[in-house]
PDB file of C-alpha atoms and ligand atoms in Angstrom:
ATOM      1  CA  MET J 199     -21.308  18.382  14.255  1.00  0.00           C
ATOM      2  CA  LEU J 200     -18.959  20.628  11.696  1.00  0.00           C
ATOM      3  CA  GLU J 201     -19.219  24.171  11.103  1.00  0.00           C
ATOM      4  CA  ILE J 202     -17.434  26.318   8.934  1.00  0.00           C
ATOM      5  CA  THR J 203     -19.128  30.217   8.769  1.00  0.00           C
ATOM      6  CA  GLY J 204     -17.480  32.949   6.662  1.00  0.00           C
ATOM      7  CA  ILE J 205     -13.649  31.929   5.809  1.00  0.00           C
ATOM      8  CA  ASN J 206     -11.014  33.466   4.479  1.00  0.00           C
ATOM      9  CA  ALA J 207      -8.028  32.021   3.495  1.00  0.00           C
ATOM     10  CA  GLY J 208      -5.105  31.575   1.470  1.00  0.00           C
ATOM     11  CA  TYR J 209      -1.420  31.306   0.889  1.00  0.00           C
ATOM     12  CA  GLY J 210       0.797  34.905   0.983  1.00  0.00           C
ATOM     13  CA  ASP J 211      -0.931  37.857   0.214  1.00  0.00           C
ATOM     14  CA  VAL J 212      -3.247  35.148  -1.938  1.00  0.00           C
ATOM     15  CA  GLN J 213      -6.984  34.965  -0.547  1.00  0.00           C
ATOM     16  CA  VAL J 214      -7.520  31.262  -2.150  1.00  0.00           C
ATOM     17  CA  LEU J 215     -11.628  30.496   0.239  1.00  0.00           C
ATOM     18  CA  TYR J 216     -13.673  33.913  -0.173  1.00  0.00           C
ATOM     19  CA  ASP J 217     -16.146  33.393   3.448  1.00  0.00           C
ATOM     20  CA  LEU J 218     -16.910  29.870   2.661  1.00  0.00           C
ATOM     21  CA  SER J 219     -19.140  28.086   5.185  1.00  0.00           C
ATOM     22  CA  LEU J 220     -20.721  24.405   5.413  1.00  0.00           C
ATOM     23  CA  GLN J 221     -21.583  22.557   8.060  1.00  0.00           C
ATOM     24  CA  VAL J 222     -21.581  18.350   8.381  1.00  0.00           C
ATOM     25  CA  GLY J 223     -24.278  16.676  10.520  1.00  0.00           C
ATOM     26  CA  GLU J 224     -24.328  13.410  12.607  1.00  0.00           C
ATOM     27  CA  GLY J 225     -23.565  11.181  10.517  1.00  0.00           C
ATOM     28  CA  GLU J 226     -23.890  12.781   7.312  1.00  0.00           C
ATOM     29  CA  ILE J 227     -22.047  12.112   3.843  1.00  0.00           C
ATOM     30  CA  VAL J 228     -21.441  15.888   2.845  1.00  0.00           C
ATOM     31  CA  ALA J 229     -19.617  16.951  -0.968  1.00  0.00           C
ATOM     32  CA  LEU J 230     -17.508  19.224  -1.237  1.00  0.00           C
ATOM     33  CA  LEU J 231     -17.197  19.906  -5.597  1.00  0.00           C
ATOM     34  CA  GLY J 232     -15.751  21.923  -7.580  1.00  0.00           C
ATOM     35  CA  ALA J 233     -12.988  22.003 -10.738  1.00  0.00           C
ATOM     36  CA  ASN J 234      -9.477  22.480 -10.904  1.00  0.00           C
ATOM     37  CA  GLY J 235      -7.623  25.054  -9.074  1.00  0.00           C
ATOM     38  CA  ALA J 236     -11.870  25.966  -6.737  1.00  0.00           C
ATOM     39  CA  GLY J 237     -10.335  25.877  -3.403  1.00  0.00           C
ATOM     40  CA  LYS J 238     -11.529  22.750  -2.072  1.00  0.00           C
ATOM     41  CA  THR J 239      -7.774  21.288  -0.756  1.00  0.00           C
ATOM     42  CA  THR J 240      -7.455  24.772   0.381  1.00  0.00           C
ATOM     43  CA  THR J 241     -10.686  24.136   3.062  1.00  0.00           C
ATOM     44  CA  LEU J 242     -10.105  20.535   3.964  1.00  0.00           C
ATOM     45  CA  TRP J 243      -5.982  21.726   5.058  1.00  0.00           C
ATOM     46  CA  THR J 244      -7.895  25.004   6.738  1.00  0.00           C
ATOM     47  CA  ILE J 245     -10.499  21.937   8.568  1.00  0.00           C
ATOM     48  CA  SER J 246      -7.130  20.436   9.381  1.00  0.00           C
ATOM     49  CA  GLY J 247      -5.452  23.405  11.065  1.00  0.00           C
ATOM     50  CA  LEU J 248      -2.631  23.398   8.775  1.00  0.00           C
ATOM     51  CA  LEU J 249      -3.360  26.441   7.196  1.00  0.00           C
ATOM     52  CA  LYS J 250      -4.889  29.031  10.027  1.00  0.00           C
ATOM     53  CA  PRO J 251      -7.266  31.215   7.874  1.00  0.00           C
ATOM     54  CA  THR J 252      -7.524  34.393   8.559  1.00  0.00           C
ATOM     55  CA  SER J 253     -11.274  35.306   9.736  1.00  0.00           C
ATOM     56  CA  GLY J 254     -14.164  32.769  10.531  1.00  0.00           C
ATOM     57  CA  GLN J 255     -14.808  30.004  13.044  1.00  0.00           C
ATOM     58  CA  ILE J 256     -14.081  27.071  12.850  1.00  0.00           C
ATOM     59  CA  ARG J 257     -16.408  24.627  15.344  1.00  0.00           C
ATOM     60  CA  PHE J 258     -16.453  21.068  16.103  1.00  0.00           C
ATOM     61  CA  GLU J 259     -19.020  19.730  18.556  1.00  0.00           C
ATOM     62  CA  ASN J 260     -19.387  23.292  19.599  1.00  0.00           C
ATOM     63  CA  ARG J 261     -15.270  23.286  19.617  1.00  0.00           C
ATOM     64  CA  ASP J 262     -13.688  26.200  18.702  1.00  0.00           C
ATOM     65  CA  LEU J 263     -11.299  24.710  16.245  1.00  0.00           C
ATOM     66  CA  MET J 264      -9.054  27.414  15.134  1.00  0.00           C
ATOM     67  CA  SER J 265      -7.807  27.149  18.325  1.00  0.00           C
ATOM     68  CA  MET J 266      -6.462  24.265  18.890  1.00  0.00           C
ATOM     69  CA  PRO J 267      -3.046  22.461  16.788  1.00  0.00           C
ATOM     70  CA  ALA J 268      -3.711  20.304  14.367  1.00  0.00           C
ATOM     71  CA  HIS J 269      -2.054  17.046  15.936  1.00  0.00           C
ATOM     72  CA  HIS J 270      -5.369  16.982  18.579  1.00  0.00           C
ATOM     73  CA  LEU J 271      -7.390  17.035  16.042  1.00  0.00           C
ATOM     74  CA  PRO J 272      -6.976  12.594  15.676  1.00  0.00           C
ATOM     75  CA  ASP J 273      -8.678  12.969  19.037  1.00  0.00           C
ATOM     76  CA  LEU J 274     -12.003  14.446  18.231  1.00  0.00           C
ATOM     77  CA  GLY J 275     -11.882  12.095  16.252  1.00  0.00           C
ATOM     78  CA  ILE J 276     -12.053  14.457  13.144  1.00  0.00           C
ATOM     79  CA  ALA J 277      -9.696  11.971  10.349  1.00  0.00           C
ATOM     80  CA  HIS J 278      -8.153  13.323   6.851  1.00  0.00           C
ATOM     81  CA  VAL J 279      -6.664  11.528   3.723  1.00  0.00           C
ATOM     82  CA  PRO J 280      -5.349  13.951   1.915  1.00  0.00           C
ATOM     83  CA  GLN J 281      -4.652  14.290  -1.657  1.00  0.00           C
ATOM     84  CA  GLY J 282      -2.415  11.297  -3.325  1.00  0.00           C
ATOM     85  CA  ARG J 283      -3.346   9.048  -0.518  1.00  0.00           C
ATOM     86  CA  GLY J 284       0.835   9.425   0.859  1.00  0.00           C
ATOM     87  CA  VAL J 285       0.310   5.885   2.464  1.00  0.00           C
ATOM     88  CA  PHE J 286       4.284   5.061   3.573  1.00  0.00           C
ATOM     89  CA  GLN J 287       6.011   3.918   0.537  1.00  0.00           C
ATOM     90  CA  THR J 288       8.167   0.922   1.646  1.00  0.00           C
ATOM     91  CA  LEU J 289       5.609  -0.243   4.623  1.00  0.00           C
ATOM     92  CA  ASN J 290       3.828  -2.729   4.812  1.00  0.00           C
ATOM     93  CA  VAL J 291      -0.283  -2.282   4.813  1.00  0.00           C
ATOM     94  CA  LEU J 292      -0.190  -3.653   8.555  1.00  0.00           C
ATOM     95  CA  ASP J 293       2.622  -1.478   9.232  1.00  0.00           C
ATOM     96  CA  ASN J 294       1.020   2.228   7.407  1.00  0.00           C
ATOM     97  CA  LEU J 295      -2.838   0.622   9.632  1.00  0.00           C
ATOM     98  CA  LEU J 296      -0.706   0.017  12.549  1.00  0.00           C
ATOM     99  CA  VAL J 297       0.810   4.142  12.362  1.00  0.00           C
ATOM    100  CA  GLY J 298      -2.279   5.258  11.569  1.00  0.00           C
ATOM    101  CA  ALA J 299      -3.718   4.315  15.466  1.00  0.00           C
ATOM    102  CA  TYR J 300      -1.440   6.858  16.676  1.00  0.00           C
ATOM    103  CA  SER J 301      -3.757   8.675  19.027  1.00  0.00           C
ATOM    104  CA  ARG J 302      -4.368   8.340  22.216  1.00  0.00           C
ATOM    105  CA  ARG J 303      -7.760   7.417  22.331  1.00  0.00           C
ATOM    106  CA  ALA J 304      -7.354   5.089  18.973  1.00  0.00           C
ATOM    107  CA  LYS J 305      -4.214   3.643  20.763  1.00  0.00           C
ATOM    108  CA  ALA J 306      -6.944   1.672  23.264  1.00  0.00           C
ATOM    109  CA  GLY J 307      -8.874   0.677  20.045  1.00  0.00           C
ATOM    110  CA  ARG J 308      -6.241  -0.820  17.653  1.00  0.00           C
ATOM    111  CA  LYS J 309      -7.207  -4.042  17.461  1.00  0.00           C
ATOM    112  CA  GLU J 310     -10.896  -3.719  17.073  1.00  0.00           C
ATOM    113  CA  ALA J 311     -10.052  -0.430  14.711  1.00  0.00           C
ATOM    114  CA  LEU J 312      -7.858  -4.106  12.402  1.00  0.00           C
ATOM    115  CA  GLU J 313     -10.177  -6.393  12.283  1.00  0.00           C
ATOM    116  CA  MET J 314     -13.257  -3.858  11.345  1.00  0.00           C
ATOM    117  CA  VAL J 315     -10.914  -2.173   8.444  1.00  0.00           C
ATOM    118  CA  PHE J 316      -9.830  -6.115   7.311  1.00  0.00           C
ATOM    119  CA  GLY J 317     -13.304  -6.599   7.897  1.00  0.00           C
ATOM    120  CA  LEU J 318     -14.770  -3.925   5.350  1.00  0.00           C
ATOM    121  CA  PHE J 319     -11.396  -4.211   3.681  1.00  0.00           C
ATOM    122  CA  PRO J 320     -10.314  -7.796   2.604  1.00  0.00           C
ATOM    123  CA  ARG J 321      -7.900  -7.161   0.028  1.00  0.00           C
ATOM    124  CA  LEU J 322      -5.908  -5.240   2.548  1.00  0.00           C
ATOM    125  CA  HIS J 323      -6.307  -8.056   4.860  1.00  0.00           C
ATOM    126  CA  GLU J 324      -5.074 -10.637   2.134  1.00  0.00           C
ATOM    127  CA  ARG J 325      -2.053  -8.506   1.381  1.00  0.00           C
ATOM    128  CA  GLN J 326      -1.262  -7.240   4.981  1.00  0.00           C
ATOM    129  CA  LYS J 327       2.587  -8.100   4.574  1.00  0.00           C
ATOM    130  CA  GLN J 328       2.846  -6.868   0.859  1.00  0.00           C
ATOM    131  CA  GLU J 329       4.882  -3.201   0.527  1.00  0.00           C
ATOM    132  CA  ALA J 330       1.961  -0.272   0.122  1.00  0.00           C
ATOM    133  CA  ARG J 331       4.593   0.566  -3.124  1.00  0.00           C
ATOM    134  CA  THR J 332       3.159  -3.079  -5.055  1.00  0.00           C
ATOM    135  CA  LEU J 333       0.132  -2.141  -4.449  1.00  0.00           C
ATOM    136  CA  SER J 334      -2.550  -0.905  -7.681  1.00  0.00           C
ATOM    137  CA  GLY J 335      -4.089   2.680  -7.537  1.00  0.00           C
ATOM    138  CA  GLY J 336      -7.452   1.354  -5.817  1.00  0.00           C
ATOM    139  CA  GLU J 337      -5.362  -0.530  -3.166  1.00  0.00           C
ATOM    140  CA  GLN J 338      -3.245   1.945  -2.014  1.00  0.00           C
ATOM    141  CA  GLN J 339      -6.529   4.420  -1.883  1.00  0.00           C
ATOM    142  CA  MET J 340      -8.408   2.021   0.084  1.00  0.00           C
ATOM    143  CA  LEU J 341      -5.455   1.483   2.946  1.00  0.00           C
ATOM    144  CA  ALA J 342      -5.222   5.450   2.875  1.00  0.00           C
ATOM    145  CA  ILE J 343      -8.573   5.601   4.207  1.00  0.00           C
ATOM    146  CA  GLY J 344      -8.061   3.168   6.504  1.00  0.00           C
ATOM    147  CA  ARG J 345      -5.090   4.081   8.111  1.00  0.00           C
ATOM    148  CA  ALA J 346      -6.953   7.226   8.917  1.00  0.00           C
ATOM    149  CA  LEU J 347      -9.993   4.423   9.986  1.00  0.00           C
ATOM    150  CA  MET J 348      -7.213   3.411  12.465  1.00  0.00           C
ATOM    151  CA  LEU J 349      -8.432   6.694  14.666  1.00  0.00           C
ATOM    152  CA  ARG J 350     -12.169   5.899  14.284  1.00  0.00           C
ATOM    153  CA  PRO J 351     -12.937   9.027  13.693  1.00  0.00           C
ATOM    154  CA  ARG J 352     -16.029  10.632  13.700  1.00  0.00           C
ATOM    155  CA  LEU J 353     -15.976  13.345  11.085  1.00  0.00           C
ATOM    156  CA  LEU J 354     -13.969  11.710   7.710  1.00  0.00           C
ATOM    157  CA  MET J 355     -12.817  13.558   5.842  1.00  0.00           C
ATOM    158  CA  LEU J 356     -11.698  12.729   1.944  1.00  0.00           C
ATOM    159  CA  ASP J 357      -9.584  14.494  -0.809  1.00  0.00           C
ATOM    160  CA  GLU J 358     -10.137  13.704  -4.104  1.00  0.00           C
ATOM    161  CA  PRO J 359     -10.368   9.632  -3.021  1.00  0.00           C
ATOM    162  CA  SER J 360     -11.329   8.894  -7.074  1.00  0.00           C
ATOM    163  CA  LEU J 361      -7.669  10.535  -8.698  1.00  0.00           C
ATOM    164  CA  GLY J 362      -6.504   8.234 -10.716  1.00  0.00           C
ATOM    165  CA  LEU J 363      -8.112   5.711 -10.780  1.00  0.00           C
ATOM    166  CA  ALA J 364      -9.817   3.630 -13.473  1.00  0.00           C
ATOM    167  CA  PRO J 365     -13.714   4.061 -12.970  1.00  0.00           C
ATOM    168  CA  VAL J 366     -13.974   0.929 -12.154  1.00  0.00           C
ATOM    169  CA  VAL J 367     -12.240   1.024  -8.708  1.00  0.00           C
ATOM    170  CA  VAL J 368     -13.648   4.686  -8.609  1.00  0.00           C
ATOM    171  CA  GLU J 369     -16.822   2.994  -8.452  1.00  0.00           C
ATOM    172  CA  THR J 370     -15.600   0.012  -5.627  1.00  0.00           C
ATOM    173  CA  VAL J 371     -14.122   2.676  -3.813  1.00  0.00           C
ATOM    174  CA  PHE J 372     -17.080   4.453  -3.639  1.00  0.00           C
ATOM    175  CA  GLU J 373     -19.174   1.381  -2.471  1.00  0.00           C
ATOM    176  CA  LYS J 374     -16.850   0.932   0.435  1.00  0.00           C
ATOM    177  CA  ILE J 375     -16.945   5.567   1.392  1.00  0.00           C
ATOM    178  CA  ALA J 376     -20.776   4.624   1.119  1.00  0.00           C
ATOM    179  CA  GLU J 377     -20.192   1.881   3.466  1.00  0.00           C
ATOM    180  CA  ILE J 378     -18.364   4.150   5.739  1.00  0.00           C
ATOM    181  CA  GLY J 379     -21.062   6.523   5.541  1.00  0.00           C
ATOM    182  CA  ARG J 380     -23.707   3.508   6.592  1.00  0.00           C
ATOM    183  CA  THR J 381     -21.748   2.869  10.228  1.00  0.00           C
ATOM    184  CA  GLY J 382     -21.861   6.760  11.050  1.00  0.00           C
ATOM    185  CA  VAL J 383     -18.818   8.019  10.219  1.00  0.00           C
ATOM    186  CA  ALA J 384     -20.103  11.944   9.096  1.00  0.00           C
ATOM    187  CA  ILE J 385     -17.278  12.417   6.155  1.00  0.00           C
ATOM    188  CA  LEU J 386     -17.140  15.688   4.007  1.00  0.00           C
ATOM    189  CA  LEU J 387     -15.863  14.586   1.102  1.00  0.00           C
ATOM    190  CA  VAL J 388     -13.761  16.708  -1.381  1.00  0.00           C
ATOM    191  CA  GLU J 389     -14.618  15.550  -5.114  1.00  0.00           C
ATOM    192  CA  GLN J 390     -14.203  16.665  -8.864  1.00  0.00           C
ATOM    193  CA  ASN J 391     -15.632  13.926 -10.381  1.00  0.00           C
ATOM    194  CA  LEU J 392     -19.122  15.531  -9.790  1.00  0.00           C
ATOM    195  CA  THR J 393     -21.759  12.217 -10.669  1.00  0.00           C
ATOM    196  CA  GLN J 394     -20.016   9.995  -8.193  1.00  0.00           C
ATOM    197  CA  ALA J 395     -19.874  12.022  -5.745  1.00  0.00           C
ATOM    198  CA  LEU J 396     -23.546  12.483  -5.597  1.00  0.00           C
ATOM    199  CA  SER J 397     -24.413   9.603  -5.924  1.00  0.00           C
ATOM    200  CA  ILE J 398     -22.911   8.721  -2.532  1.00  0.00           C
ATOM    201  CA  ALA J 399     -23.417  12.231  -0.238  1.00  0.00           C
ATOM    202  CA  HIS J 400     -26.869  12.986   1.416  1.00  0.00           C
ATOM    203  CA  ARG J 401     -26.343  16.944  -0.112  1.00  0.00           C
ATOM    204  CA  GLY J 402     -23.126  19.461  -1.314  1.00  0.00           C
ATOM    205  CA  TYR J 403     -21.619  22.728  -2.275  1.00  0.00           C
ATOM    206  CA  VAL J 404     -20.613  23.424  -4.758  1.00  0.00           C
ATOM    207  CA  LEU J 405     -17.492  25.872  -4.084  1.00  0.00           C
ATOM    208  CA  GLU J 406     -15.678  28.264  -7.676  1.00  0.00           C
ATOM    209  CA  THR J 407     -12.854  29.627  -7.498  1.00  0.00           C
ATOM    210  CA  GLY J 408     -13.091  29.887  -3.563  1.00  0.00           C
ATOM    211  CA  ARG J 409     -17.021  30.969  -2.848  1.00  0.00           C
ATOM    212  CA  ILE J 410     -19.528  28.803  -2.506  1.00  0.00           C
ATOM    213  CA  THR J 411     -21.939  29.272  -5.838  1.00  0.00           C
ATOM    214  CA  ILE J 412     -24.841  25.766  -5.478  1.00  0.00           C
ATOM    215  CA  GLN J 413     -25.717  24.025  -2.296  1.00  0.00           C
ATOM    216  CA  GLY J 414     -28.774  21.385  -1.767  1.00  0.00           C
ATOM    217  CA  SER J 415     -29.662  17.980  -1.492  1.00  0.00           C
ATOM    218  CA  THR J 416     -27.665  15.178  -3.461  1.00  0.00           C
ATOM    219  CA  VAL J 417     -31.634  16.099  -5.589  1.00  0.00           C
ATOM    220  CA  GLU J 418     -31.280  18.692  -5.854  1.00  0.00           C
ATOM    221  CA  LEU J 419     -28.258  19.051  -7.337  1.00  0.00           C
ATOM    222  CA  MET J 420     -28.413  17.044  -9.712  1.00  0.00           C
ATOM    223  CA  GLY J 421     -31.846  18.885 -11.158  1.00  0.00           C
ATOM    224  CA  ASN J 422     -30.120  21.862 -11.435  1.00  0.00           C
ATOM    225  CA  GLU J 423     -29.949  22.954 -15.119  1.00  0.00           C
ATOM    226  CA  TYR J 424     -26.221  25.158 -14.139  1.00  0.00           C
ATOM    227  CA  VAL J 425     -24.532  22.409 -12.725  1.00  0.00           C
ATOM    228  CA  LYS J 426     -25.785  19.632 -14.891  1.00  0.00           C
ATOM    229  CA  GLU J 427     -24.422  22.479 -17.435  1.00  0.00           C
ATOM    230  CA  ALA J 428     -21.103  23.118 -16.252  1.00  0.00           C
ATOM    231  CA  TYR J 429     -20.283  19.763 -14.592  1.00  0.00           C
ATOM    232  CA  ILE J 430     -21.903  16.960 -15.571  1.00  0.00           C
ATOM    233  CA  GLY J 431     -22.039  17.739 -19.549  1.00  0.00           C
ATOM    234  CA  LEU J 432     -24.907  17.197 -19.912  1.00  0.00           C
TER     235      LEU J 432
HETATM  236  P1  ATP L1234      -7.721  20.402  -7.154  1.00  0.00           P
HETATM  237  O1  ATP L1234      -8.871  19.590  -7.206  1.00  0.00           O
HETATM  238  O2  ATP L1234      -6.403  20.598  -8.393  1.00  0.00           O
HETATM  239  O3  ATP L1234      -6.762  20.026  -5.958  1.00  0.00           O
HETATM  240  P2  ATP L1234      -8.560  22.103  -5.361  1.00  0.00           P
HETATM  241  O4  ATP L1234     -10.041  22.591  -5.994  1.00  0.00           O
HETATM  242  O5  ATP L1234      -8.182  21.267  -3.875  1.00  0.00           O
HETATM  243  O6  ATP L1234      -8.095  21.887  -7.137  1.00  0.00           O
HETATM  244  P3  ATP L1234      -6.690  23.565  -4.323  1.00  0.00           P
HETATM  245  O7  ATP L1234      -5.524  22.931  -4.262  1.00  0.00           O
HETATM  246  O8  ATP L1234      -6.649  24.248  -2.878  1.00  0.00           O
HETATM  247  O9  ATP L1234      -7.849  23.434  -5.335  1.00  0.00           O
HETATM  248  O10 ATP L1234      -6.597  25.571  -4.613  1.00  0.00           O
HETATM  249  C1  ATP L1234      -6.228  26.198  -4.517  1.00  0.00           C
HETATM  250  C2  ATP L1234      -6.199  27.489  -5.427  1.00  0.00           C
HETATM  251  O11 ATP L1234      -4.543  27.745  -4.623  1.00  0.00           O
HETATM  252  C3  ATP L1234      -5.241  26.978  -6.057  1.00  0.00           C
HETATM  253  O12 ATP L1234      -5.241  28.599  -7.963  1.00  0.00           O
HETATM  254  C4  ATP L1234      -3.923  27.035  -5.989  1.00  0.00           C
HETATM  255  O13 ATP L1234      -2.636  27.511  -6.890  1.00  0.00           O
HETATM  256  C5  ATP L1234      -4.084  28.039  -4.736  1.00  0.00           C
HETATM  257  N1  ATP L1234      -2.374  27.326  -3.469  1.00  0.00           N
HETATM  258  C6  ATP L1234      -3.074  26.103  -3.770  1.00  0.00           C
HETATM  259  N2  ATP L1234      -1.360  25.502  -2.607  1.00  0.00           N
HETATM  260  C7  ATP L1234      -1.024  26.261  -2.797  1.00  0.00           C
HETATM  261  C8  ATP L1234       0.634  26.608  -1.824  1.00  0.00           C
HETATM  262  N3  ATP L1234       1.030  26.435  -1.533  1.00  0.00           N
HETATM  263  N4  ATP L1234       0.928  28.601  -2.246  1.00  0.00           N
HETATM  264  C9  ATP L1234       0.463  29.119  -3.291  1.00  0.00           C
HETATM  265  N5  ATP L1234      -1.024  28.814  -3.396  1.00  0.00           N
HETATM  266  C10 ATP L1234      -1.266  27.614  -3.642  1.00  0.00           C
END
């Protein structure tokens, strides 16, 4: 579904991604793992078209994403939840969600999408009139994911959904992500929290200083001695 081949990208003269290749198949949950500054966010920005790579290829369902402006991606069914959530603080929950259904493709199915989001996140339904800034961190993360789901995406890209959340809340958020995956939405999950990410992912890639160093199934990564030592602390 998503096929990235040999991407080189960075900011000005500073190269951040080196010859990066990765794939996400239909309905797959794929984790992109790595420490602070490895280039995970940069990878998502590059896929979203917010950062132009200097070379390489990005294709989604055989279409060349690199020749497309970033604002066309939602109409293809690609949604991106940025790090830090980016919900509209002074809008209430309902309006935040409705803002999410701005693409031509999403506007038509807005009512059904809202029902689906409220079904997945009953808490958002209960709090639909509440201003986003008064929600807890976990609720804001759910709102950010809910807003992306209003696009009825086929590929959902999540940038560190566990960031700043208490462990018990992280668990709830990951259960919801797994549930979204079970509905057939493909997910590219960027995470520093390797154990949590691999608890729901089918496959993963480890990114280190801009290069993919290890890739494999969840079982392979969990059993990899280097991964265990460097990322799981075993
Ligand atoms: P984190 O988990 O801390 O978010 P990350 O793996 O997502 O890290 P990136 O945010 O992609 O990493 O950053 C990769 C490198 O690119 C870092 O060295 C960072 O300083 C640099 N970088 C990120 N954004 C910019 C920018 N706007 N201008 C210049 N350099 C940047």
